[in-house]
Short mmCIF file of C-alpha atoms in Angstrom, two decimals:
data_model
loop_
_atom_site.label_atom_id
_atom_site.label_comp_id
_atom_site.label_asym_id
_atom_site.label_seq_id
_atom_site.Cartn_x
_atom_site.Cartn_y
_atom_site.Cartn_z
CA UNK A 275 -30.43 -56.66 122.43
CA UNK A 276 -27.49 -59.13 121.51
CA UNK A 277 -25.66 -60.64 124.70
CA UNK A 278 -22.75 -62.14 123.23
CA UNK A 279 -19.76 -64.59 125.13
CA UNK A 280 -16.41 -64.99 123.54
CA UNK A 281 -13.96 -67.18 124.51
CA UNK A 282 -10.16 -65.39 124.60
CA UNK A 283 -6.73 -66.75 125.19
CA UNK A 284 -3.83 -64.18 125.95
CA UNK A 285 -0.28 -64.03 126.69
CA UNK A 286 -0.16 -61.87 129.44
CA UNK A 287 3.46 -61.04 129.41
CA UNK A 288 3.18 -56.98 128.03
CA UNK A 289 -0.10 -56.30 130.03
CA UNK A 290 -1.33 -54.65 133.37
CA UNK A 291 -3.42 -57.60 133.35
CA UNK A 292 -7.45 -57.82 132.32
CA UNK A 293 -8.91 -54.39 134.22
CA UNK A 294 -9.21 -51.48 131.56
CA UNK A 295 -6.91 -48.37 133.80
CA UNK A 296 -5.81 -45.28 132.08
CA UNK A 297 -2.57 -45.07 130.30
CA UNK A 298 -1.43 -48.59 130.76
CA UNK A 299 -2.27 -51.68 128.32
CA UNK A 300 -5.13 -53.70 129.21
CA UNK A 301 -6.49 -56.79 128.14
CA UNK A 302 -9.91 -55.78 128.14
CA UNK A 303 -9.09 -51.78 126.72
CA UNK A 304 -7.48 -53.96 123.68
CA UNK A 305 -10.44 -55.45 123.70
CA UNK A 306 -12.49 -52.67 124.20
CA UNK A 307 -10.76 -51.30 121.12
CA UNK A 308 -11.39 -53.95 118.73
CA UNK A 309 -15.04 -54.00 119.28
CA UNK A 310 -15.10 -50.27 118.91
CA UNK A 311 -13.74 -50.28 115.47
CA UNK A 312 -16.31 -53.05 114.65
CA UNK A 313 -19.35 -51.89 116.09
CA UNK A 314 -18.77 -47.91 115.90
CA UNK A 315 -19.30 -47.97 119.65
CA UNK A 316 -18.32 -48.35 123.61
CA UNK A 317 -18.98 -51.56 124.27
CA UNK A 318 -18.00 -53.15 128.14
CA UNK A 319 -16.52 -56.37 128.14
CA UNK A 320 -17.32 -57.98 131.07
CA UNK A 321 -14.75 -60.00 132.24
CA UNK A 322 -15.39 -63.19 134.38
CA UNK A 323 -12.77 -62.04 135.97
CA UNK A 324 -9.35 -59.55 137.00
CA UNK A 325 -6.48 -61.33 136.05
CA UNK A 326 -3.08 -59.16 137.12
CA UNK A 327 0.13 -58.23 135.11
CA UNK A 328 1.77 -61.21 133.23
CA UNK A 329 -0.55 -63.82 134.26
CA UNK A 330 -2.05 -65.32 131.22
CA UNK A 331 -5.50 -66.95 130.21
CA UNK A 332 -6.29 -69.55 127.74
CA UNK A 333 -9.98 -69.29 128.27
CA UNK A 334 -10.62 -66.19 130.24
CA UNK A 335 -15.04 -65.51 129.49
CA UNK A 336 -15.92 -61.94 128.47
CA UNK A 337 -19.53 -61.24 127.27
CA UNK A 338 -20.74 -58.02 125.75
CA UNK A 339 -24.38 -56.46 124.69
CA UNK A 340 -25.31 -54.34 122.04
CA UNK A 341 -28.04 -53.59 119.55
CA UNK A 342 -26.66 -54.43 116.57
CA UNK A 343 -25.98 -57.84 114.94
CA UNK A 344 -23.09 -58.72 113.36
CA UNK A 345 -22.76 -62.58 112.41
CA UNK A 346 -20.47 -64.74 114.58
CA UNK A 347 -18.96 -66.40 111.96
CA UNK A 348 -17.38 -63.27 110.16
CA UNK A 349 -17.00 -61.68 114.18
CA UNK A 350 -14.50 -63.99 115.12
CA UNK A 351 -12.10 -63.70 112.04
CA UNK A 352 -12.72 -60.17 112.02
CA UNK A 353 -12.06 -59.03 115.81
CA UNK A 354 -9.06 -61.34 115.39
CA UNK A 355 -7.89 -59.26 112.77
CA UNK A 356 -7.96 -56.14 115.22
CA UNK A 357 -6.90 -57.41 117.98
CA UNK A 358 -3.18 -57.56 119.07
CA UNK A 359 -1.14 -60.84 118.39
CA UNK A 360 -0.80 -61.49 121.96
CA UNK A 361 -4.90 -61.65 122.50
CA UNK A 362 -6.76 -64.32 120.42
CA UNK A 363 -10.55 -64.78 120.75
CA UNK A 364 -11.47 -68.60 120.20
CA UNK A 365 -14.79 -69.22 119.86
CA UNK A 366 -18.44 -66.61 120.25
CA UNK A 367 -21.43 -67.58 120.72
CA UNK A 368 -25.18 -65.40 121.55
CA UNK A 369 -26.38 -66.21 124.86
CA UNK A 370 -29.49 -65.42 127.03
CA UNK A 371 -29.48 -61.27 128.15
CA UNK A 372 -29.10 -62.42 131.37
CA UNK A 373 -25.64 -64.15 131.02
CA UNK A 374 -23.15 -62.38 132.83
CA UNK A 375 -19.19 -63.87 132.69
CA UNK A 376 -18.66 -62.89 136.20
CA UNK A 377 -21.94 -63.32 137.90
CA UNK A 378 -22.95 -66.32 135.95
CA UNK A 379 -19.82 -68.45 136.22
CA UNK A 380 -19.93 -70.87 138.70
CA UNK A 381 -16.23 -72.04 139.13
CA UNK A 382 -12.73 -71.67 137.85
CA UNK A 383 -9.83 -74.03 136.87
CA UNK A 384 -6.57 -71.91 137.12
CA UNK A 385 -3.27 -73.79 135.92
CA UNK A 386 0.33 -73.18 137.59
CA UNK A 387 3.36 -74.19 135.75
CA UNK A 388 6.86 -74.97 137.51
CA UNK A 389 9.83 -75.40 135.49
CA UNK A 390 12.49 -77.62 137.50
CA UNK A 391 16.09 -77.26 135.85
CA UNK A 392 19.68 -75.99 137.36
CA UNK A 393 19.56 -73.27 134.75
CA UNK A 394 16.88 -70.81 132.75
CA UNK A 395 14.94 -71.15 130.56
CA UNK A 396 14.76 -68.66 127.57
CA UNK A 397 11.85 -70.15 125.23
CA UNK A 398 9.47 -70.46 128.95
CA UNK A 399 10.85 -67.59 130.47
CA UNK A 400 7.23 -65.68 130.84
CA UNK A 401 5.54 -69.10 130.95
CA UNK A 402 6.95 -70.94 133.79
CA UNK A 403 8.28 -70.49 137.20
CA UNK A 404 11.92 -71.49 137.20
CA UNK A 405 12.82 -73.65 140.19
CA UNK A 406 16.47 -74.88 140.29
CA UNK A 407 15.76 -77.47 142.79
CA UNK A 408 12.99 -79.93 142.29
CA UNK A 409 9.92 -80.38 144.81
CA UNK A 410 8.62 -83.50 145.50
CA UNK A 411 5.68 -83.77 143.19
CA UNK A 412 3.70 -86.40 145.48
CA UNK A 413 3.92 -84.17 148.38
CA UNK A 414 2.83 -80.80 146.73
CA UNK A 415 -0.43 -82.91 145.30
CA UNK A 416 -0.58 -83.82 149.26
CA UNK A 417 -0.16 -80.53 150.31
CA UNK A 418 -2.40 -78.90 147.92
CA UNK A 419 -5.43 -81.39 148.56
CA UNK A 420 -5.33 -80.24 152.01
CA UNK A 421 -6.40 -77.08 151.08
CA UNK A 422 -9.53 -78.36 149.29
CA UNK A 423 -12.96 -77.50 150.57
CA UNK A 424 -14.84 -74.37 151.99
CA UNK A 425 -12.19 -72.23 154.21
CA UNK A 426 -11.46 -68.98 155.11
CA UNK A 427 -8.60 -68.38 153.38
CA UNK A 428 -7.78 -64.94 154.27
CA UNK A 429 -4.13 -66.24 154.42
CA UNK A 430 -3.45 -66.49 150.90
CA UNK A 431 -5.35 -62.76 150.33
CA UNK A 432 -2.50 -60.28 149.54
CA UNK A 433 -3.11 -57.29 152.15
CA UNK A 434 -4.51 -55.11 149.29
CA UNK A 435 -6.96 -57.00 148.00
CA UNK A 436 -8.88 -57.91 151.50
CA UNK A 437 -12.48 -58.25 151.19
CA UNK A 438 -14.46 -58.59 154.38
CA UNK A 439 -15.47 -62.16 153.09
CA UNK A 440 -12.74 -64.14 152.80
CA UNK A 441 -14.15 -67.34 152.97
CA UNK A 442 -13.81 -69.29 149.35
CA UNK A 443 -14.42 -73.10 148.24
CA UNK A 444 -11.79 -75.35 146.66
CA UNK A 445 -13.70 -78.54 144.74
CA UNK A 446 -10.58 -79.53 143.14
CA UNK A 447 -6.73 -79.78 142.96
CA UNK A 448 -4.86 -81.75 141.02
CA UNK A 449 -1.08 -81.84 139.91
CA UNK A 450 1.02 -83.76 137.32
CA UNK A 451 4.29 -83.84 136.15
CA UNK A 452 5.19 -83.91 132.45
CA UNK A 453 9.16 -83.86 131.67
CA UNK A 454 10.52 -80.76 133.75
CA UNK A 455 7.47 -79.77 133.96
CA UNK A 456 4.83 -79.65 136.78
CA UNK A 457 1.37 -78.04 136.60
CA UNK A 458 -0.68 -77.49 139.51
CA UNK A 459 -4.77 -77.80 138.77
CA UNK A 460 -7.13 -75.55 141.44
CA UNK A 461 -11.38 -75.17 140.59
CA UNK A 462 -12.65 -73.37 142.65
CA UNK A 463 -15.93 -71.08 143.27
CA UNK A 464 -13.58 -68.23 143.15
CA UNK A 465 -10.65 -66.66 144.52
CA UNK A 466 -8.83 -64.09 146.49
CA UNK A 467 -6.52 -61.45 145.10
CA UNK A 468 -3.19 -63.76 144.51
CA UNK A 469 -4.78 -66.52 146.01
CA UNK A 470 -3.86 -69.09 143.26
CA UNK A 471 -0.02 -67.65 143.55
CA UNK A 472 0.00 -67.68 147.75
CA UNK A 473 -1.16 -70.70 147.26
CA UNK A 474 1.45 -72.27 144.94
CA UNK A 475 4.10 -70.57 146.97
CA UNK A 476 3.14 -72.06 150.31
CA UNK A 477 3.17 -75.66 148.99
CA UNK A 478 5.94 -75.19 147.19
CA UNK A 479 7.70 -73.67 150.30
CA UNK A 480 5.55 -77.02 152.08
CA UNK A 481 6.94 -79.31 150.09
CA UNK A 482 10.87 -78.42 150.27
CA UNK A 483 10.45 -78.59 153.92
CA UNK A 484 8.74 -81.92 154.23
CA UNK A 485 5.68 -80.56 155.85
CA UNK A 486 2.16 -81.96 156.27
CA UNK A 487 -1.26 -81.16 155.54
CA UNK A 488 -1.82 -80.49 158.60
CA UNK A 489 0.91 -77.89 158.42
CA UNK A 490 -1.72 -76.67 155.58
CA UNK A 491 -4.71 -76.34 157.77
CA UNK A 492 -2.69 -74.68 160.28
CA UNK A 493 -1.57 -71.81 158.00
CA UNK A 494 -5.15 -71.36 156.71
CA UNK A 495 -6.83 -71.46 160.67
CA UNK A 496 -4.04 -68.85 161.33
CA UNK A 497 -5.56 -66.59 159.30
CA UNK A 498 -2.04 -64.44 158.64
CA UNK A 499 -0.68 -63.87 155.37
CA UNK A 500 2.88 -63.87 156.77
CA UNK A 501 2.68 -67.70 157.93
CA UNK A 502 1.87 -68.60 153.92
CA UNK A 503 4.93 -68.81 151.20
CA UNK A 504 5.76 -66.14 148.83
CA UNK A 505 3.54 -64.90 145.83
CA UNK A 506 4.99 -67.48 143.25
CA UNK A 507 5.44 -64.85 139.86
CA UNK A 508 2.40 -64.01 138.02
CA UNK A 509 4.41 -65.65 134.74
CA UNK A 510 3.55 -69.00 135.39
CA UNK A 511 -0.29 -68.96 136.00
CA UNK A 512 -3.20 -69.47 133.62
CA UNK A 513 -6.79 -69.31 133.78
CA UNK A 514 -7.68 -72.45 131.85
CA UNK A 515 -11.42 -72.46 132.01
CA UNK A 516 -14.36 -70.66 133.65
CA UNK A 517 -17.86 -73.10 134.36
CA UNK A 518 -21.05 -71.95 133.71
CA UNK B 6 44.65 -73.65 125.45
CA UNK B 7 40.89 -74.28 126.48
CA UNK B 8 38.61 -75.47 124.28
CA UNK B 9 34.72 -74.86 126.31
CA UNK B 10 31.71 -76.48 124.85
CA UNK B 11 28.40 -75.15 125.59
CA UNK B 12 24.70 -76.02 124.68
CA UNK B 13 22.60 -73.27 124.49
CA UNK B 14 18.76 -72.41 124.32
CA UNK B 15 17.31 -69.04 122.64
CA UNK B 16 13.98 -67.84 121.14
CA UNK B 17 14.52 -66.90 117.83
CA UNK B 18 11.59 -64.28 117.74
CA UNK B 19 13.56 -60.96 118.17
CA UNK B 20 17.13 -62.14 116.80
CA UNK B 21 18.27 -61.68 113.16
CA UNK B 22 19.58 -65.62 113.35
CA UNK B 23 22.60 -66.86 114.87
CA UNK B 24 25.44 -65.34 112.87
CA UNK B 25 27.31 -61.69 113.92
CA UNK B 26 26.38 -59.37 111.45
CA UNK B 27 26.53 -55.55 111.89
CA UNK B 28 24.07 -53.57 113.29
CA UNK B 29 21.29 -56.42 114.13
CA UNK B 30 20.87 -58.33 117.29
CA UNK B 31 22.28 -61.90 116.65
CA UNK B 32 22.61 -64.53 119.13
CA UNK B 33 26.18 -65.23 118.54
CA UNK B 34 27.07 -61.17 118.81
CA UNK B 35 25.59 -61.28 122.28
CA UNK B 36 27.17 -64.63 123.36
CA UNK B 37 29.98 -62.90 122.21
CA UNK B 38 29.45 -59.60 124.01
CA UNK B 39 28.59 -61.43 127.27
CA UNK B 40 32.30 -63.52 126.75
CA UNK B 41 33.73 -60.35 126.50
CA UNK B 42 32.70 -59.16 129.96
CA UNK B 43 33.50 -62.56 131.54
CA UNK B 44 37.02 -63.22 129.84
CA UNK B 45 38.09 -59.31 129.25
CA UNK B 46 39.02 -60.47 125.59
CA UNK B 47 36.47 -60.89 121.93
CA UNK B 48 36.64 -64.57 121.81
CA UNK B 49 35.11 -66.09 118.71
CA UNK B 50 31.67 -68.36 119.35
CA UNK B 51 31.97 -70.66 116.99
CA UNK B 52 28.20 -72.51 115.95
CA UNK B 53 27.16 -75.59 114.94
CA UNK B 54 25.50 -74.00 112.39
CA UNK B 55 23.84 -71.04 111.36
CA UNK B 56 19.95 -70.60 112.55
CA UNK B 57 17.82 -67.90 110.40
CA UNK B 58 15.62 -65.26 111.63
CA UNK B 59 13.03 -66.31 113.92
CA UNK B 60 14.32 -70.08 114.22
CA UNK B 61 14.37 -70.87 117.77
CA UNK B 62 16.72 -73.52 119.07
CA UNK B 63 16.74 -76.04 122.36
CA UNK B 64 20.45 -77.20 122.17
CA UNK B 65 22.19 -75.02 119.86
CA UNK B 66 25.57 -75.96 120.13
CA UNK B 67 28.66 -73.51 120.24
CA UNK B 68 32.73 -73.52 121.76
CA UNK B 69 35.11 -71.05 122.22
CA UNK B 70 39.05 -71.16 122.82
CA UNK B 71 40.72 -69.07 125.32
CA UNK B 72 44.04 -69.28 127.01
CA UNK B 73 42.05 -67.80 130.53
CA UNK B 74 40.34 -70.62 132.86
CA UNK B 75 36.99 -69.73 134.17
CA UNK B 76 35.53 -72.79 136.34
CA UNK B 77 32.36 -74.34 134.77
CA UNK B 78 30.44 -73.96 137.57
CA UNK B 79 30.68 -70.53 137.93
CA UNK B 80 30.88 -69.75 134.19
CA UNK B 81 26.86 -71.14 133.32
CA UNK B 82 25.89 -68.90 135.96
CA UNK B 83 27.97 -65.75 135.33
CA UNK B 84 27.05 -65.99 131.55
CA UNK B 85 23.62 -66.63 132.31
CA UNK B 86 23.67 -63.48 134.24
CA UNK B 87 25.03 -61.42 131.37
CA UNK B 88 23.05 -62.77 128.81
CA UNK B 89 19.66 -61.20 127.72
CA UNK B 90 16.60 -63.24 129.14
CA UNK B 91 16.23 -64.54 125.49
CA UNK B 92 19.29 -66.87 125.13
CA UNK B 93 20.01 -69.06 128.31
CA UNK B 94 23.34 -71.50 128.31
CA UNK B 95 21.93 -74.81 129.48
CA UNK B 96 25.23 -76.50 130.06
CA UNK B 97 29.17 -76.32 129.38
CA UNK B 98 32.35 -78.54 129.40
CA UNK B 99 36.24 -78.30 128.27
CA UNK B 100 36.67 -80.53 125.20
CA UNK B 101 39.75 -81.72 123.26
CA UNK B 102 41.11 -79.21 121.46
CA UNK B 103 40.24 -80.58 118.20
CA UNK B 104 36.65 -80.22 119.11
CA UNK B 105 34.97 -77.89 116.32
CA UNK B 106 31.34 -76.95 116.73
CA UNK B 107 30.48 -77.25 113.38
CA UNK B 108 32.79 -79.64 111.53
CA UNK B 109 32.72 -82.57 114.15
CA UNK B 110 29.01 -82.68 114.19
CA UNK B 111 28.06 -85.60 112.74
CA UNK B 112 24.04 -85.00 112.37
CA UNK B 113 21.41 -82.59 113.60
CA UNK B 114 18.53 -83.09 114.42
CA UNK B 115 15.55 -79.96 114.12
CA UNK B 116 11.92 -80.03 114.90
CA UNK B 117 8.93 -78.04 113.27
CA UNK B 118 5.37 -77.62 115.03
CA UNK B 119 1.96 -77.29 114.00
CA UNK B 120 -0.69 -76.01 115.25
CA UNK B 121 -3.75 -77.04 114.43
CA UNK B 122 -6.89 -74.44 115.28
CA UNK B 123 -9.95 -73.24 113.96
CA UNK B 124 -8.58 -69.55 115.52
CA UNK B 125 -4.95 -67.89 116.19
CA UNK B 126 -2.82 -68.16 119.11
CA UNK B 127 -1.61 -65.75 121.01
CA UNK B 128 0.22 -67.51 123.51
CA UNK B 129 2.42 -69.48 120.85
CA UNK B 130 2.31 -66.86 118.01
CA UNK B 131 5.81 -67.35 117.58
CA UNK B 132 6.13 -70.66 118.49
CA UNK B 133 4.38 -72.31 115.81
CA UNK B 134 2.99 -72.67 112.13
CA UNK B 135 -0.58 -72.17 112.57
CA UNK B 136 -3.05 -74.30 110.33
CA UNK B 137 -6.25 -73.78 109.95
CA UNK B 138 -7.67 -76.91 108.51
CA UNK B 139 -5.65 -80.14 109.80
CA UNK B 140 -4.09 -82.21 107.25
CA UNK B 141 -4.06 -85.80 107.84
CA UNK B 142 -0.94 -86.51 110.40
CA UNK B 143 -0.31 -90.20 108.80
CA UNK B 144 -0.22 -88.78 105.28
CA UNK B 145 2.22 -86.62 106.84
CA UNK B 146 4.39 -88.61 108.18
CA UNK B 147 4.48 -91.27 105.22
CA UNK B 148 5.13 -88.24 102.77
CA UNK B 149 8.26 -87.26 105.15
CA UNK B 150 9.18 -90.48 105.21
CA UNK B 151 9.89 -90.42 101.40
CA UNK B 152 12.58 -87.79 101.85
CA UNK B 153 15.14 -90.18 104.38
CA UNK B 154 18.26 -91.21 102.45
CA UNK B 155 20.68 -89.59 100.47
CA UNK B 156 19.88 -87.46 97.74
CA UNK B 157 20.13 -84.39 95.30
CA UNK B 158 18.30 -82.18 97.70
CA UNK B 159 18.11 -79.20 95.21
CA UNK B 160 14.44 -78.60 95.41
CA UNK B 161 14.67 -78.11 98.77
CA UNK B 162 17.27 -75.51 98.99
CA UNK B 163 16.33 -71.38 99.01
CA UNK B 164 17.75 -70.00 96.07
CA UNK B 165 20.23 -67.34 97.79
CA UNK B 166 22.01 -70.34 99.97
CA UNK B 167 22.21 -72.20 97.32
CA UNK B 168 25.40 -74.26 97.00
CA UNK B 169 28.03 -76.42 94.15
CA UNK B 170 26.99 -79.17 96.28
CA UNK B 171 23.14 -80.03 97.40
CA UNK B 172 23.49 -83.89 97.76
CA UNK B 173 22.35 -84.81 101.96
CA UNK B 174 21.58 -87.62 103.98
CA UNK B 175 18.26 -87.39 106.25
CA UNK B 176 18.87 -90.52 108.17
CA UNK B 177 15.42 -90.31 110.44
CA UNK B 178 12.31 -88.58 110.08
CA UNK B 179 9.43 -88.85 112.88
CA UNK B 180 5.94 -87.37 113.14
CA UNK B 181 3.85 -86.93 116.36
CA UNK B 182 0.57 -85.42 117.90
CA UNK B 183 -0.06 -83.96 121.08
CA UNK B 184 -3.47 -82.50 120.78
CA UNK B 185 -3.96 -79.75 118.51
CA UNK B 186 0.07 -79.54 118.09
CA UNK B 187 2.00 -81.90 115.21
CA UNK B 188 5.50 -82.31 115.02
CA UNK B 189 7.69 -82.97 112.72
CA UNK B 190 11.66 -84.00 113.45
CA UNK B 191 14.13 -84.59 111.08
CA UNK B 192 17.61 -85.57 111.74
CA UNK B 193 20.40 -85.77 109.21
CA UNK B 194 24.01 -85.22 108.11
CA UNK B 195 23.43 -81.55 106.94
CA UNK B 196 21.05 -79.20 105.88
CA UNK B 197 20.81 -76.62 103.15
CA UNK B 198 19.42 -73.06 103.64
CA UNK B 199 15.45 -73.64 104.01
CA UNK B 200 15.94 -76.76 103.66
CA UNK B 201 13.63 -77.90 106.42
CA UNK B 202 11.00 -75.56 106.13
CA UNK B 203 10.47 -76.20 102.62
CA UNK B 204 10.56 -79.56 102.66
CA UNK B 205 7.85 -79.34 105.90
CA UNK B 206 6.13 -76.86 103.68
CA UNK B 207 5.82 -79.06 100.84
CA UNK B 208 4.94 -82.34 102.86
CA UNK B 209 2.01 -80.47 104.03
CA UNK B 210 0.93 -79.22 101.06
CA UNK B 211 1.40 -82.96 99.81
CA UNK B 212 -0.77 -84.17 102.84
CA UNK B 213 -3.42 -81.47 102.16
CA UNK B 214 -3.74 -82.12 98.09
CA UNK B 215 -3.26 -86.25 98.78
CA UNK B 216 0.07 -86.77 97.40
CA UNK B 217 1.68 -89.94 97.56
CA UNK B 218 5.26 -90.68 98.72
CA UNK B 219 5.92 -91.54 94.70
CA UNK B 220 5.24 -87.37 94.01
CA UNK B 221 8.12 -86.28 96.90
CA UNK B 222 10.41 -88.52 95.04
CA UNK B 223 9.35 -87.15 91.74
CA UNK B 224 10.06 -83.38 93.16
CA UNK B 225 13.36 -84.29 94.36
CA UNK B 226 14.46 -85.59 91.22
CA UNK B 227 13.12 -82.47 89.13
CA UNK B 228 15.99 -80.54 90.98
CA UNK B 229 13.66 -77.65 90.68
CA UNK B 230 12.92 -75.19 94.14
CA UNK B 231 9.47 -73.91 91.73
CA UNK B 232 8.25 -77.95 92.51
CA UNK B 233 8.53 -78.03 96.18
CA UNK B 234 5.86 -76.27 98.34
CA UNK B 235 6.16 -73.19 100.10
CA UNK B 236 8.91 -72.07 102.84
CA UNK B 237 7.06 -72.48 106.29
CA UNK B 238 7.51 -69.85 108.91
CA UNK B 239 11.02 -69.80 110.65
CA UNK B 240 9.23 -69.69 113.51
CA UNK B 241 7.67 -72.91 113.88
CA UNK B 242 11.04 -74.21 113.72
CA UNK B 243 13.51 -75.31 116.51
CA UNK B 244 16.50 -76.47 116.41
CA UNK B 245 16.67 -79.55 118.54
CA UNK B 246 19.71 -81.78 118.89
CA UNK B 247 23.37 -81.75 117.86
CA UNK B 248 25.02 -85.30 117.45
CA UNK B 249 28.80 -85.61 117.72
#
């Protein structure tokens, strides 16, 4: 038995995001697809994780296992060849049969990109969210630290997505500014359905209002989604890396 | 009479260039369609120049002359809300009347990215020229170098555009890395058709076969297209500044 991991990027902009579901495009059906054609089989590719519609990855983990070997160096030439232009696997490699993307992983680094300019964009418009008015950049890293550490963050959980545990850890923020530009960093153990997007919303929302952390650690003891921000659009986050 | 200036982004990926032609989307047919609607009369957009294909463009720069006053403020908006997500008006001003898109620019300047990567990309497949092996960025640059002045530019010009006339001025070239990205600006007086991406197609064929600044000058001199290196992809390139 072959346990394989693959590193894939994808630009998330004409999918229902990672989860194969009939009758829409999925990142992991295209997926799915490819390795069909190449190993005249089903194959699952787990997935370290969901990500939703239009939110893109430029290292999203999938491993799959099969019986037969094909070599790695022709594999990733050759799924890239089957794949869809808007999927691109990077790098395979054979791991231990007990790797699992999603089980295994131990934390996450998901990027969120802000574009800050009076009018649109057309070459970022999937890439970015488009701000006309800029944030103060000091005060978002502020706000965003605050939320750092092991909470229950059942505040920035959209409603549908509600799992009995709620309670996540944050090890790291970070957020820098580059031209119009400003990217917001989060690793974390793992993360609630639109956590990463509540999240960006509510200091965002924070930071235009000249709150505090402490305005931070209120929303999260409140434990109510409608005290966070809005869902900042699922175009401007990626999932940059996944730790094993 | 007003005479508005406006600078203009777009992503080249799904337009048949700049210039109206029947029956394909252009970018200049739907500034002009979306002119229509605002000013209830076909005004002409007139370019600063023509962009093939697939070339993207930053600040694209166009005016238009109508007898009908629409305040600026309102106008970037209201066109922005007419025109498809692809092409976004970044800013706009009345000019003298003399002012002429085309014929009062004095240079241009356009831009042309690598990328660098052992595997595709899906998230700038049509964004870039993707490389497999990297050529050496120095080499690059010298070899680009080579090409600033005046001269018979001939070699560098695709067949079809070519004109009575092929003698330019490049007055700057510069050459940069960010990561696995290199870029590659040139600004001068003029350009003929191709001009840049065969002249960024031969520089990196130069880099790659370790041609010396001496051979550019020889293949400029030989006047002959068959000498200079292939046509990179339109759409690694961008069209970046207009000077007036």
């Amino acid at each position: 038995m072959f346990n394989r991991k693959c590193i894939v990027e994808y630009d998330g902009t004409d999918f229902c995001g990672w989860q194969a579901q009939k009758e829409v495009r999925t990142v992991q059906m295209e997926i799915e697809n490819a390795l069909e054609t190449m190993y005249k089989d089903r194959l699952f590719a787990i997935g370290s994780g969901r990500t939703d519609a239009g939110v893109h990855a430029l290292n999203q983990v999938f491993n799959f296992r099969t019986d037969k070997h094909i070599p790695l160096s022709g594999f990733v030439m050759g799924i890239n060849t089957l794949l869809p232009k808007d999927i691109a696997v990077k790098h395979a490699e054979d791991v231990h049969e007990d790797f699992h993307s999603q089980k295994s992983a131990v934390s996450k680094t998901y990027m969120y990109r802000l574009l800050v300019r009076w009018t649109p964009s057309a070459l970022d418009r999937n890439r970015v969210w488009w701000l006309k008015k800029k944030p103060d950049t000091a005060l978002i890293r502020e706000l965003l630290r605050a939320v750092e550490g092991e909470h229950d963050f059942a505040c920035f959980c959209a409603a549908e997505g509600m799992k009995e545990n709620t309670v996540r850890t944050i090890y790291h923020t970070k957020v820098y500014e580059d031209g119009d530009y400003i990217s917001l960093e989060i690793n974390g153990s793992g993360f609630l359905h639109m956590m990463i997007r509540i999240i960006t919303g509510t200091v965002v929302r924070g930071a235009f209002r000249g709150q505090k952390p402490s305005d931070m650690l209120e929303i999260i003891r409140g434990k109510d989604r409608r005290k966070a921000g809005m869902t900042a659009p699922a175009c401007g986050l990626y999932l940059k890396e996944v730790f094993y």
